[in-house]
Amino acid sequence: MNGQNREHVKPGMSVQIVLKQDQRNGKLTPGIVKDILTNSPFHPHGIKVRLQDGQVGRVKSIDAQ
């Protein structure tokens, strides 16, 4: 599942995000969602989240639970 719909992203989920500095190369960073930063219900580049380790990026995929 991609991370474009806010309703699919919940705190505590395991996700793959792309950090701001990795947007050009597309490197994904795994982590657990702490906070959802995007207010709109949909974002074409992925919902912006803060991971539990403090990193901020856009969700590219949601790991199977």
Tab-separated table of C-alpha atoms in Angstrom:
chain	number	residue	atom	x	y	z
A	1	MET	CA	0.000	0.000	0.000
A	2	ASN	CA	1.308	3.458	-0.828
A	3	GLY	CA	1.269	6.315	1.654
A	4	GLN	CA	-0.776	8.886	-0.276
A	5	ASN	CA	-3.994	8.582	1.769
A	6	ARG	CA	-3.904	9.958	5.312
A	7	GLU	CA	-6.540	7.456	6.493
A	8	HIS	CA	-4.124	4.570	5.761
A	9	VAL	CA	-1.298	6.010	7.902
A	10	LYS	CA	-1.583	5.606	11.685
A	11	PRO	CA	0.857	6.174	14.564
A	12	GLY	CA	2.685	2.965	15.450
A	13	MET	CA	2.703	1.639	11.872
A	14	SER	CA	5.865	0.372	10.231
A	15	VAL	CA	6.540	2.393	7.059
A	16	GLN	CA	9.178	3.256	4.480
A	17	ILE	CA	9.741	6.996	4.035
A	18	VAL	CA	11.863	9.139	1.750
A	19	LEU	CA	13.752	11.893	3.588
A	20	LYS	CA	14.068	15.401	2.106
A	21	GLN	CA	17.756	14.875	1.268
A	22	ASP	CA	16.959	11.525	-0.403
A	23	GLN	CA	14.172	12.775	-2.703
A	24	ARG	CA	16.495	12.863	-5.733
A	25	ASN	CA	17.932	9.359	-5.311
A	26	GLY	CA	14.755	7.780	-3.868
A	27	LYS	CA	16.516	6.067	-0.935
A	28	LEU	CA	13.932	4.697	1.508
A	29	THR	CA	14.272	4.833	5.291
A	30	PRO	CA	12.328	2.352	7.449
A	31	GLY	CA	10.716	3.383	10.713
A	32	ILE	CA	7.694	3.526	13.001
A	33	VAL	CA	5.271	6.464	12.682
A	34	LYS	CA	5.154	8.744	15.721
A	35	ASP	CA	3.247	11.781	14.336
A	36	ILE	CA	1.331	12.541	11.129
A	37	LEU	CA	2.304	16.006	9.881
A	38	THR	CA	0.134	16.314	6.746
A	39	ASN	CA	-3.350	17.692	7.436
A	40	SER	CA	-4.945	17.046	4.031
A	41	PRO	CA	-6.610	13.644	3.407
A	42	PHE	CA	-4.463	12.983	0.278
A	43	HIS	CA	-1.015	14.032	-0.933
A	44	PRO	CA	0.383	12.861	-4.304
A	45	HIS	CA	3.971	12.600	-2.979
A	46	GLY	CA	3.024	10.799	0.233
A	47	ILE	CA	1.788	11.788	3.670
A	48	LYS	CA	4.490	13.563	5.705
A	49	VAL	CA	5.261	11.871	9.029
A	50	ARG	CA	7.707	12.029	11.917
A	51	LEU	CA	9.231	8.688	12.875
A	52	GLN	CA	9.866	7.613	16.465
A	53	ASP	CA	13.577	8.395	15.992
A	54	GLY	CA	12.720	11.997	14.969
A	55	GLN	CA	13.320	11.746	11.224
A	56	VAL	CA	10.739	13.462	8.981
A	57	GLY	CA	9.779	12.369	5.478
A	58	ARG	CA	7.001	11.309	3.140
A	59	VAL	CA	5.534	7.807	3.306
A	60	LYS	CA	6.283	5.791	0.160
A	61	SER	CA	5.034	2.412	1.381
A	62	ILE	CA	3.315	0.871	4.364
A	63	ASP	CA	4.815	-2.398	5.585
A	64	ALA	CA	2.507	-5.392	6.021
A	65	GLN	CA	1.442	-5.759	9.633
